[in-house]
Amino acid sequence: MTFNEANTVEAFIRDRLTGTSGPATVTPGLARQGGAISGLGWHFVGPADLPRQSQEALVEPYLRDALIRLNPDIAANPGRVDDVLYRLRAIVMSARSDGLVKANEEFGAWMLGERSMPFGANGEHVTIRLIDFDDIEQNSFVVTQQFTFRAGKTEKRADLVLLVNGLPLVLIEAKTPVRSSQSWLDAALQVHDDYEKNIPELFVPNVFSVATEGKEYRYGSVRMPVDLWGPWRTDEDVLQSMGEVEKAVTDMLRPAMVLDLLANFTAFATQKGKQRIKIIARYQQVEGVNKIVERVVAGHVRKGLIWHFQGSGKSLLMLFAARKLRLHPALKNPTVLVVVDRIDLDSQIAGTFYAADMANLVRTDSRKELSDLLSKDTRKVVITTIHKFGEADGVLNDRDNVIVMVDEAHRTQEGGLGRKMREALPNAFLFGLTGTPINRADRNTFYAFGAEIDENGYMSRYGLNDSIRDGATKELHFEPRLVDLHIDQQAIEAAYAELTDGLTDEDKDKLGRAAAKMSILVKAPERIQAICGDIAKHYLEKVAPNGFGAQVVTFDRESCLLYKQELDKHLPPETSDIVMSVNSGEDQYAAYRRDRDAEEKLLDRFRDPKDPLKIIIVTSKLLTGFDAPILQTMYLDKPLRDHTLLQAICRTNRPYGEQKTHGLIVDYLGIFDDVAQALKFDEKGVQKAVSNISELAAMLPSAIQKCLEYFAGVDRSLTGYEGLIAAQDCLPNDERRDAFASDFSILNRIWEALSPDPILTPHEKDYRWLAQVYESLKPSTGTGRLLWHRLGAKTIELIHENVHVDAVRDDLDTLVMDAELLEAVLGNPDPEKKAKEISVKLTGRLRKHAGNPQYKALAERLEDLKNRHQQGLLLSIDFLKELLKLAKDVVKMERATPVEEDIDRGKAALTDLFEEAKNGETPIMVRRVVDDIDEIVRAVRFDGWQATHAGEREVKKALRQTLFKYKLHQDVELFERAYGYIREYY
């Protein structure tokens, strides 16, 4: 399908929503034509016909009608509408002072019927309804396009907005792809970086925003970082196509689904740094929850097994399911039981639920408490561990509206505990959730949870490939090291069999024969010395440069101490710490005995990129249920297999910014010497869960070759502009450039994953050259970020390692200011070559001002000139003239905005950032913080500091110190964004 201005992605989506009829009269209920629902049921109203002013976020006439329609007490006295509107407008206005997330949460409470006004008899408070969730036909559904919103002098225009009762619940930014590097990411960045910051009022009622370019469809909630925006899929095939986008639109943007997502699939949580965030469910969570709810409401099949791959969000799935079940009118106030099988899973899930303010939540601390709660018929959400059923005798509760969700079902159903639970709750619904696939041999789990009607025994499955494809988790690689220290497979097998699940940390100290034999092997002092030396080297070279954390998994608790002592000889002691279970009276381990709170605090330090603690040493704790996206590398020296192995290695697969491309398992024991043996699952796909990093190394030569093929015949020894122009000549149009960017992105990922490694040395020169060409071609407007992204830390280091200042001399200033020179340039016998040189210089110059809105128009002008020249609409000599005019304007603007003003704008950007970050608990003195940062950064900065390692280090250090002074150092995103502004403006 070809696109143009009239036939856009925006129009395509609008027509799917409304059924392509013209403007409609807005009435309550779904839009219909001749009795049938038109499109998905949305009425189309053009922007000119929408009864609102451009500075109003709510369409008040529609909202007025709805308030009167849905609230008898307001209908009896319509003047009361104004009292409600007054309150709602105040919340919309509060987005600037209290922050967008807080305003969105408060407005959400109004939309969900959680707020009241004194409109009843004798001034009694009655619930106010803005939306009818029970009878959807009572609401009005409108879609409009080119929705203009003005805040002060700022005016923005959203492509499509979905309004329910006049409330803008969904905003859609649809880019029409004029070149292949334009993607959903550009649309998402526009929503996140531009609209939400500059017109936050429009997002106060927002449930989610959608970004698409007609190939991929992604959605996210307010202030959600764009790398976490997820797709909405309805089936297995995932060709990037308009058809896929159409399926997502048809399924997700149905009025009933939009209201379901608002009512049941959004949550607000407090992150560690006290910052409120908004969570919206990923599609597989929505599907899993709705299947559970349907099954419980229908009532005949009373069980089901859900396999969602490790790391893809099972705790949240349980949160949303528990909430939807508790509020479901047909279930008459049920009891929901969440059963976990280990204390650390208990604290992870309870943490998720508490952070999201789950109502009526109890966590049982003893077996007796659990029995009391169930026998006294408590109607709440109860979190407990399976072991607390151990002493239950007979029936505790025989109601049929008890719903049990068992996490990591495969581990608990063995033996008597699962049976005891069955006996205690004979009529309950039982749902098993697991992050690792269940093997057929494991009949207990299938028997306990698998329903006959489900194909393959799973009621909902979301496998490894789904999760990597959607960006919910990262792929895993293993790297065998010190191979001569590996131990043979039989020995690993036998030791593992003796060490399996049922044992606690303490029991494992009393070893069986095979394990005792292995214990002696793995603890040999020379072996530990060699391994710890290697861990320190690997960590410093490969993990630290990107700011990631690591985990060391050792044989037993004694090994933890031995490794710690040895690692401290290579790294500062504060770099690592041990986490393990310690009982009273165990003096040798007493230093590491911590209560739950102290352990949580330690793990929060590990999650904080600014804390020196980077390596955690464990033996069995934190191998399940431990969630720390910063963890990227696991050093494995313990016999693990199957479920335990898969769960452990998946600790490293959580996404963490664009620099984290994979999780890495460094294998010292030889576990992966036979992957098929290590991961025995019926699901053959699982063995693909982890691949040898050498496979990447094997791909390197062909990836480099593929990139170099674009530049056949170019003399790569040419430096400066000559070289860059020769390279750029090989990519005459955007299509070729984007193709190169796409191939180079793959090469950059491989390089970053392998570096440093001697196998890279022969390719270093070629790679550095390609990276410089890639940098020089980046669009100066900052668009196309999916292909034209920031290079990895190791690549940047490589480019700057030997940059000679004179290699690329930028003489634009002298050129445009000297009339004689200009004459000479225009009389140049080869205007094409001269134009290219100036174009390269201008691109670099404008990229320096990438974040500055004043230069945006100039950058767009440059891209436009290049396009016209490329299409043959502008002759070389005219192209050169236009470029010189543009260069003059750029230099003029630079002279008109002295560095001081740039820095003032930096201060303004920082002020906005800290205003947004402050909350009730940190009423920080924004001006003082910004002045402090400004003062200390000016003191350490120097011209061109951004391009040097030392400059970056000094400025980051200065920023950290200031944030620490104001107790703001825990907030990762705040640091990153503040540093981004300083880099741009100082």
PDB file of N, CA and C in Angstrom, residues 758-820:
ATOM      1  N   PRO A 758      40.188 -10.461  21.871  1.00  0.00           N
ATOM      2  CA  PRO A 758      41.248 -10.437  20.857  1.00  0.00           C
ATOM      3  C   PRO A 758      40.717 -10.712  19.440  1.00  0.00           C
ATOM      4  N   ILE A 759      39.596 -11.460  19.307  1.00  0.00           N
ATOM      5  CA  ILE A 759      39.129 -11.745  17.943  1.00  0.00           C
ATOM      6  C   ILE A 759      38.653 -10.480  17.235  1.00  0.00           C
ATOM      7  N   LEU A 760      38.449  -9.395  17.987  1.00  0.00           N
ATOM      8  CA  LEU A 760      37.996  -8.158  17.349  1.00  0.00           C
ATOM      9  C   LEU A 760      39.166  -7.397  16.725  1.00  0.00           C
ATOM     10  N   THR A 761      40.372  -7.645  17.246  1.00  0.00           N
ATOM     11  CA  THR A 761      41.508  -6.812  16.838  1.00  0.00           C
ATOM     12  C   THR A 761      41.682  -6.681  15.327  1.00  0.00           C
ATOM     13  N   PRO A 762      41.649  -7.802  14.563  1.00  0.00           N
ATOM     14  CA  PRO A 762      41.868  -7.628  13.114  1.00  0.00           C
ATOM     15  C   PRO A 762      40.793  -6.771  12.436  1.00  0.00           C
ATOM     16  N   HIS A 763      39.613  -6.649  13.076  1.00  0.00           N
ATOM     17  CA  HIS A 763      38.522  -5.909  12.423  1.00  0.00           C
ATOM     18  C   HIS A 763      38.396  -4.473  12.927  1.00  0.00           C
ATOM     19  N   GLU A 764      39.273  -4.124  13.891  1.00  0.00           N
ATOM     20  CA  GLU A 764      39.038  -2.858  14.605  1.00  0.00           C
ATOM     21  C   GLU A 764      39.050  -1.643  13.669  1.00  0.00           C
ATOM     22  N   LYS A 765      40.004  -1.647  12.739  1.00  0.00           N
ATOM     23  CA  LYS A 765      40.152  -0.479  11.869  1.00  0.00           C
ATOM     24  C   LYS A 765      38.908  -0.290  10.998  1.00  0.00           C
ATOM     25  N   ASP A 766      38.449  -1.393  10.408  1.00  0.00           N
ATOM     26  CA  ASP A 766      37.248  -1.327   9.563  1.00  0.00           C
ATOM     27  C   ASP A 766      36.044  -0.889  10.375  1.00  0.00           C
ATOM     28  N   TYR A 767      35.927  -1.464  11.572  1.00  0.00           N
ATOM     29  CA  TYR A 767      34.745  -1.160  12.394  1.00  0.00           C
ATOM     30  C   TYR A 767      34.736   0.315  12.802  1.00  0.00           C
ATOM     31  N   ARG A 768      35.928   0.816  13.184  1.00  0.00           N
ATOM     32  CA  ARG A 768      35.974   2.219  13.604  1.00  0.00           C
ATOM     33  C   ARG A 768      35.548   3.112  12.434  1.00  0.00           C
ATOM     34  N   TRP A 769      36.034   2.789  11.248  1.00  0.00           N
ATOM     35  CA  TRP A 769      35.702   3.581  10.058  1.00  0.00           C
ATOM     36  C   TRP A 769      34.191   3.554   9.804  1.00  0.00           C
ATOM     37  N   LEU A 770      33.595   2.368   9.891  1.00  0.00           N
ATOM     38  CA  LEU A 770      32.143   2.242   9.657  1.00  0.00           C
ATOM     39  C   LEU A 770      31.358   3.040  10.696  1.00  0.00           C
ATOM     40  N   ALA A 771      31.833   2.993  11.959  1.00  0.00           N
ATOM     41  CA  ALA A 771      31.120   3.707  13.031  1.00  0.00           C
ATOM     42  C   ALA A 771      31.159   5.214  12.778  1.00  0.00           C
ATOM     43  N   GLN A 772      32.308   5.701  12.272  1.00  0.00           N
ATOM     44  CA  GLN A 772      32.399   7.143  11.993  1.00  0.00           C
ATOM     45  C   GLN A 772      31.473   7.536  10.843  1.00  0.00           C
ATOM     46  N   VAL A 773      31.394   6.685   9.835  1.00  0.00           N
ATOM     47  CA  VAL A 773      30.490   6.976   8.713  1.00  0.00           C
ATOM     48  C   VAL A 773      29.043   6.998   9.221  1.00  0.00           C
ATOM     49  N   TYR A 774      28.712   5.996  10.042  1.00  0.00           N
ATOM     50  CA  TYR A 774      27.343   5.905  10.599  1.00  0.00           C
ATOM     51  C   TYR A 774      27.007   7.194  11.367  1.00  0.00           C
ATOM     52  N   GLU A 775      27.934   7.623  12.226  1.00  0.00           N
ATOM     53  CA  GLU A 775      27.703   8.851  13.009  1.00  0.00           C
ATOM     54  C   GLU A 775      27.483  10.051  12.086  1.00  0.00           C
ATOM     55  N   SER A 776      28.281  10.122  10.987  1.00  0.00           N
ATOM     56  CA  SER A 776      28.208  11.311  10.131  1.00  0.00           C
ATOM     57  C   SER A 776      26.907  11.359   9.341  1.00  0.00           C
ATOM     58  N   LEU A 777      26.222  10.215   9.231  1.00  0.00           N
ATOM     59  CA  LEU A 777      25.005  10.167   8.417  1.00  0.00           C
ATOM     60  C   LEU A 777      23.730  10.352   9.231  1.00  0.00           C
ATOM     61  N   LYS A 778      23.865  10.363  10.566  1.00  0.00           N
ATOM     62  CA  LYS A 778      22.657  10.461  11.399  1.00  0.00           C
ATOM     63  C   LYS A 778      21.849  11.696  11.031  1.00  0.00           C
ATOM     64  N   PRO A 779      20.521  11.561  10.875  1.00  0.00           N
ATOM     65  CA  PRO A 779      19.709  12.742  10.532  1.00  0.00           C
ATOM     66  C   PRO A 779      19.873  13.828  11.606  1.00  0.00           C
ATOM     67  N   SER A 780      20.106  15.066  11.146  1.00  0.00           N
ATOM     68  CA  SER A 780      20.356  16.131  12.134  1.00  0.00           C
ATOM     69  C   SER A 780      19.093  16.483  12.912  1.00  0.00           C
ATOM     70  N   THR A 781      17.925  15.987  12.432  1.00  0.00           N
ATOM     71  CA  THR A 781      16.679  16.304  13.150  1.00  0.00           C
ATOM     72  C   THR A 781      16.465  15.372  14.335  1.00  0.00           C
ATOM     73  N   GLY A 782      17.310  14.327  14.449  1.00  0.00           N
ATOM     74  CA  GLY A 782      17.150  13.409  15.588  1.00  0.00           C
ATOM     75  C   GLY A 782      16.029  12.400  15.381  1.00  0.00           C
ATOM     76  N   THR A 783      15.472  12.311  14.150  1.00  0.00           N
ATOM     77  CA  THR A 783      14.411  11.317  13.943  1.00  0.00           C
ATOM     78  C   THR A 783      15.018   9.987  13.516  1.00  0.00           C
ATOM     79  N   GLY A 784      14.122   8.973  13.386  1.00  0.00           N
ATOM     80  CA  GLY A 784      14.580   7.658  12.938  1.00  0.00           C
ATOM     81  C   GLY A 784      15.388   6.934  13.987  1.00  0.00           C
ATOM     82  N   ARG A 785      15.050   7.130  15.264  1.00  0.00           N
ATOM     83  CA  ARG A 785      15.884   6.598  16.347  1.00  0.00           C
ATOM     84  C   ARG A 785      15.951   5.064  16.392  1.00  0.00           C
ATOM     85  N   LEU A 786      15.013   4.394  15.683  1.00  0.00           N
ATOM     86  CA  LEU A 786      15.059   2.937  15.729  1.00  0.00           C
ATOM     87  C   LEU A 786      16.322   2.428  15.032  1.00  0.00           C
ATOM     88  N   LEU A 787      16.696   3.102  13.935  1.00  0.00           N
ATOM     89  CA  LEU A 787      17.908   2.685  13.199  1.00  0.00           C
ATOM     90  C   LEU A 787      19.101   3.579  13.512  1.00  0.00           C
ATOM     91  N   TRP A 788      18.806   4.865  13.776  1.00  0.00           N
ATOM     92  CA  TRP A 788      19.903   5.826  13.997  1.00  0.00           C
ATOM     93  C   TRP A 788      19.975   6.116  15.495  1.00  0.00           C
ATOM     94  N   HIS A 789      20.531   5.157  16.247  1.00  0.00           N
ATOM     95  CA  HIS A 789      20.481   5.316  17.711  1.00  0.00           C
ATOM     96  C   HIS A 789      21.852   5.667  18.270  1.00  0.00           C
ATOM     97  N   ARG A 790      21.894   5.793  19.600  1.00  0.00           N
ATOM     98  CA  ARG A 790      23.184   6.070  20.237  1.00  0.00           C
ATOM     99  C   ARG A 790      24.069   4.846  20.130  1.00  0.00           C
ATOM    100  N   LEU A 791      25.329   5.051  19.825  1.00  0.00           N
ATOM    101  CA  LEU A 791      26.247   3.913  19.738  1.00  0.00           C
ATOM    102  C   LEU A 791      26.541   3.392  21.144  1.00  0.00           C
ATOM    103  N   GLY A 792      26.964   2.111  21.214  1.00  0.00           N
ATOM    104  CA  GLY A 792      27.311   1.540  22.509  1.00  0.00           C
ATOM    105  C   GLY A 792      28.547   2.198  23.109  1.00  0.00           C
ATOM    106  N   ALA A 793      28.673   2.066  24.441  1.00  0.00           N
ATOM    107  CA  ALA A 793      29.753   2.745  25.165  1.00  0.00           C
ATOM    108  C   ALA A 793      31.136   2.357  24.640  1.00  0.00           C
ATOM    109  N   LYS A 794      31.299   1.073  24.296  1.00  0.00           N
ATOM    110  CA  LYS A 794      32.650   0.624  23.882  1.00  0.00           C
ATOM    111  C   LYS A 794      32.996   1.170  22.497  1.00  0.00           C
ATOM    112  N   THR A 795      31.976   1.308  21.644  1.00  0.00           N
ATOM    113  CA  THR A 795      32.210   1.854  20.305  1.00  0.00           C
ATOM    114  C   THR A 795      32.598   3.331  20.392  1.00  0.00           C
ATOM    115  N   ILE A 796      31.882   4.071  21.239  1.00  0.00           N
ATOM    116  CA  ILE A 796      32.174   5.508  21.377  1.00  0.00           C
ATOM    117  C   ILE A 796      33.623   5.689  21.847  1.00  0.00           C
ATOM    118  N   GLU A 797      33.990   4.844  22.820  1.00  0.00           N
ATOM    119  CA  GLU A 797      35.359   4.884  23.341  1.00  0.00           C
ATOM    120  C   GLU A 797      36.358   4.668  22.198  1.00  0.00           C
ATOM    121  N   LEU A 798      36.056   3.699  21.343  1.00  0.00           N
ATOM    122  CA  LEU A 798      36.940   3.343  20.239  1.00  0.00           C
ATOM    123  C   LEU A 798      37.083   4.511  19.261  1.00  0.00           C
ATOM    124  N   ILE A 799      35.968   5.193  18.969  1.00  0.00           N
ATOM    125  CA  ILE A 799      36.027   6.311  18.016  1.00  0.00           C
ATOM    126  C   ILE A 799      36.872   7.453  18.599  1.00  0.00           C
ATOM    127  N   HIS A 800      36.686   7.699  19.919  1.00  0.00           N
ATOM    128  CA  HIS A 800      37.363   8.864  20.514  1.00  0.00           C
ATOM    129  C   HIS A 800      38.799   8.578  20.929  1.00  0.00           C
ATOM    130  N   GLU A 801      39.135   7.288  20.966  1.00  0.00           N
ATOM    131  CA  GLU A 801      40.457   6.879  21.429  1.00  0.00           C
ATOM    132  C   GLU A 801      41.554   7.629  20.683  1.00  0.00           C
ATOM    133  N   ASN A 802      41.382   7.749  19.362  1.00  0.00           N
ATOM    134  CA  ASN A 802      42.453   8.414  18.638  1.00  0.00           C
ATOM    135  C   ASN A 802      41.872   9.402  17.637  1.00  0.00           C
ATOM    136  N   VAL A 803      41.035  10.273  18.140  1.00  0.00           N
ATOM    137  CA  VAL A 803      40.517  11.328  17.274  1.00  0.00           C
ATOM    138  C   VAL A 803      41.541  12.449  17.312  1.00  0.00           C
ATOM    139  N   HIS A 804      42.008  12.863  16.147  1.00  0.00           N
ATOM    140  CA  HIS A 804      42.916  14.002  16.141  1.00  0.00           C
ATOM    141  C   HIS A 804      42.075  15.227  15.881  1.00  0.00           C
ATOM    142  N   VAL A 805      42.298  16.227  16.694  1.00  0.00           N
ATOM    143  CA  VAL A 805      41.446  17.409  16.627  1.00  0.00           C
ATOM    144  C   VAL A 805      41.418  18.014  15.228  1.00  0.00           C
ATOM    145  N   ASP A 806      42.529  17.913  14.515  1.00  0.00           N
ATOM    146  CA  ASP A 806      42.550  18.598  13.215  1.00  0.00           C
ATOM    147  C   ASP A 806      41.977  17.741  12.095  1.00  0.00           C
ATOM    148  N   ALA A 807      41.576  16.521  12.414  1.00  0.00           N
ATOM    149  CA  ALA A 807      41.131  15.630  11.333  1.00  0.00           C
ATOM    150  C   ALA A 807      39.935  16.228  10.598  1.00  0.00           C
ATOM    151  N   VAL A 808      39.008  16.791  11.359  1.00  0.00           N
ATOM    152  CA  VAL A 808      37.812  17.325  10.722  1.00  0.00           C
ATOM    153  C   VAL A 808      37.706  18.792  11.112  1.00  0.00           C
ATOM    154  N   ARG A 809      38.271  19.664  10.243  1.00  0.00           N
ATOM    155  CA  ARG A 809      38.266  21.081  10.624  1.00  0.00           C
ATOM    156  C   ARG A 809      36.964  21.727  10.186  1.00  0.00           C
ATOM    157  N   ASP A 810      36.337  22.439  11.072  1.00  0.00           N
ATOM    158  CA  ASP A 810      35.051  23.037  10.742  1.00  0.00           C
ATOM    159  C   ASP A 810      35.264  24.529  10.520  1.00  0.00           C
ATOM    160  N   ASP A 811      35.250  24.955   9.229  1.00  0.00           N
ATOM    161  CA  ASP A 811      35.565  26.371   8.954  1.00  0.00           C
ATOM    162  C   ASP A 811      34.327  27.139   8.500  1.00  0.00           C
ATOM    163  N   LEU A 812      33.136  26.662   8.911  1.00  0.00           N
ATOM    164  CA  LEU A 812      31.907  27.323   8.443  1.00  0.00           C
ATOM    165  C   LEU A 812      31.895  28.803   8.813  1.00  0.00           C
ATOM    166  N   ASP A 813      32.350  29.114  10.052  1.00  0.00           N
ATOM    167  CA  ASP A 813      32.253  30.503  10.523  1.00  0.00           C
ATOM    168  C   ASP A 813      33.006  31.457   9.596  1.00  0.00           C
ATOM    169  N   THR A 814      34.284  31.097   9.321  1.00  0.00           N
ATOM    170  CA  THR A 814      35.076  32.002   8.477  1.00  0.00           C
ATOM    171  C   THR A 814      34.479  32.069   7.083  1.00  0.00           C
ATOM    172  N   LEU A 815      33.991  30.934   6.623  1.00  0.00           N
ATOM    173  CA  LEU A 815      33.478  30.859   5.263  1.00  0.00           C
ATOM    174  C   LEU A 815      32.289  31.803   5.050  1.00  0.00           C
ATOM    175  N   VAL A 816      31.277  31.720   5.927  1.00  0.00           N
ATOM    176  CA  VAL A 816      30.070  32.515   5.652  1.00  0.00           C
ATOM    177  C   VAL A 816      30.271  34.003   5.982  1.00  0.00           C
ATOM    178  N   MET A 817      31.327  34.310   6.735  1.00  0.00           N
ATOM    179  CA  MET A 817      31.497  35.713   7.115  1.00  0.00           C
ATOM    180  C   MET A 817      32.417  36.466   6.134  1.00  0.00           C
ATOM    181  N   ASP A 818      33.040  35.704   5.222  1.00  0.00           N
ATOM    182  CA  ASP A 818      34.019  36.339   4.346  1.00  0.00           C
ATOM    183  C   ASP A 818      33.495  36.339   2.910  1.00  0.00           C
ATOM    184  N   ALA A 819      33.141  37.548   2.415  1.00  0.00           N
ATOM    185  CA  ALA A 819      32.491  37.657   1.103  1.00  0.00           C
ATOM    186  C   ALA A 819      33.371  37.093  -0.018  1.00  0.00           C
ATOM    187  N   GLU A 820      34.697  37.355   0.084  1.00  0.00           N
ATOM    188  CA  GLU A 820      35.582  36.896  -0.994  1.00  0.00           C
ATOM    189  C   GLU A 820      35.643  35.378  -1.060  1.00  0.00           C
TER     190      GLU A 820
END
